[in-house]
């Protein structure tokens, strides 16, 4: 039975190229009703696990040794492109600061200006 489930769950991918020459993997043989069914199945599974979508917590990648040598000041950072906000994680209530739900940050990771 498990081999049958594995074969039925396997989706073959077709690799195509768009105008910018980036490779895109597209599922073959899936129509809108199949995709909607897959989404409903995944959503019901997430609901049964009692997971909810929350914003991820951000934390600098500093160890205790790093923290001793940090000079703290009142600075603002303005992002040139986008921001680090808006990333979401699926977690249970009360798992706010669980390590797997935290996104590590670096000081100058993605183009910005400090004032």
Short mmCIF file of C-alpha atoms in Angstrom, two decimals, residues 20-93:
data_model
loop_
_atom_site.label_atom_id
_atom_site.label_comp_id
_atom_site.label_asym_id
_atom_site.label_seq_id
_atom_site.Cartn_x
_atom_site.Cartn_y
_atom_site.Cartn_z
CA UNK A 20 15.21 35.73 -18.64
CA UNK A 21 16.60 32.21 -19.10
CA UNK A 22 15.74 31.15 -15.56
CA UNK A 23 14.64 27.57 -15.19
CA UNK A 24 11.13 27.12 -13.87
CA UNK A 25 9.71 23.84 -12.60
CA UNK A 26 6.03 23.41 -13.38
CA UNK A 27 3.88 20.49 -12.27
CA UNK A 28 2.67 18.43 -15.24
CA UNK A 29 -0.92 17.25 -15.47
CA UNK A 30 -2.37 19.33 -12.63
CA UNK A 31 -5.50 21.31 -13.25
CA UNK A 32 -7.11 23.96 -11.03
CA UNK A 33 -9.41 21.50 -9.26
CA UNK A 34 -6.49 19.21 -8.39
CA UNK A 35 -4.47 22.13 -7.00
CA UNK A 36 -7.50 23.32 -4.98
CA UNK A 37 -7.89 19.80 -3.55
CA UNK A 38 -4.20 19.69 -2.58
CA UNK A 39 -4.49 23.10 -0.89
CA UNK A 40 -7.58 21.97 1.07
CA UNK A 41 -5.81 18.76 2.14
CA UNK A 42 -2.76 20.67 3.36
CA UNK A 43 -4.91 23.26 5.13
CA UNK A 44 -6.93 20.58 6.94
CA UNK A 45 -3.68 18.85 7.99
CA UNK A 46 -2.29 22.13 9.36
CA UNK A 47 -5.58 22.74 11.20
CA UNK A 48 -5.47 19.26 12.76
CA UNK A 49 -1.95 19.97 14.04
CA UNK A 50 -3.33 23.18 15.60
CA UNK A 51 -0.75 25.33 13.78
CA UNK A 52 -1.39 28.99 13.03
CA UNK A 53 0.43 31.56 10.92
CA UNK A 54 2.42 34.14 12.88
CA UNK A 55 5.09 36.69 12.05
CA UNK A 56 8.55 35.26 12.66
CA UNK A 57 10.62 36.70 15.50
CA UNK A 58 13.90 38.37 14.52
CA UNK A 59 17.05 38.04 16.56
CA UNK A 60 20.61 39.22 15.80
CA UNK A 61 23.22 36.51 15.37
CA UNK A 62 25.16 37.53 18.46
CA UNK A 63 26.74 35.22 20.99
CA UNK A 64 27.50 36.23 24.58
CA UNK A 65 31.06 37.09 23.49
CA UNK A 66 29.76 39.34 20.69
CA UNK A 67 27.36 41.15 23.03
CA UNK A 68 30.22 42.20 25.32
CA UNK A 69 31.95 44.06 22.48
CA UNK A 70 28.86 45.71 20.93
CA UNK A 71 28.47 49.48 21.16
CA UNK A 72 24.75 50.19 21.51
CA UNK A 73 23.37 53.45 20.12
CA UNK A 74 20.15 55.09 18.93
CA UNK A 75 20.22 54.47 15.19
CA UNK A 76 17.57 54.03 12.54
CA UNK A 77 17.91 51.85 9.49
CA UNK A 78 16.21 52.66 6.21
CA UNK A 79 15.93 49.84 3.70
CA UNK A 80 16.69 50.45 0.03
CA UNK A 81 14.74 47.40 -1.14
CA UNK A 82 12.01 45.80 0.93
CA UNK A 83 12.46 44.95 4.56
CA UNK A 84 13.08 42.00 6.83
CA UNK A 85 9.49 42.12 8.05
CA UNK A 86 6.59 40.03 6.89
CA UNK A 87 8.10 36.55 7.05
CA UNK A 88 5.66 34.14 8.60
CA UNK A 89 6.00 30.80 10.38
CA UNK A 90 3.53 28.08 11.28
CA UNK A 91 3.67 27.39 15.00
CA UNK A 92 1.53 26.48 17.96
CA UNK A 93 0.48 29.01 20.56
#
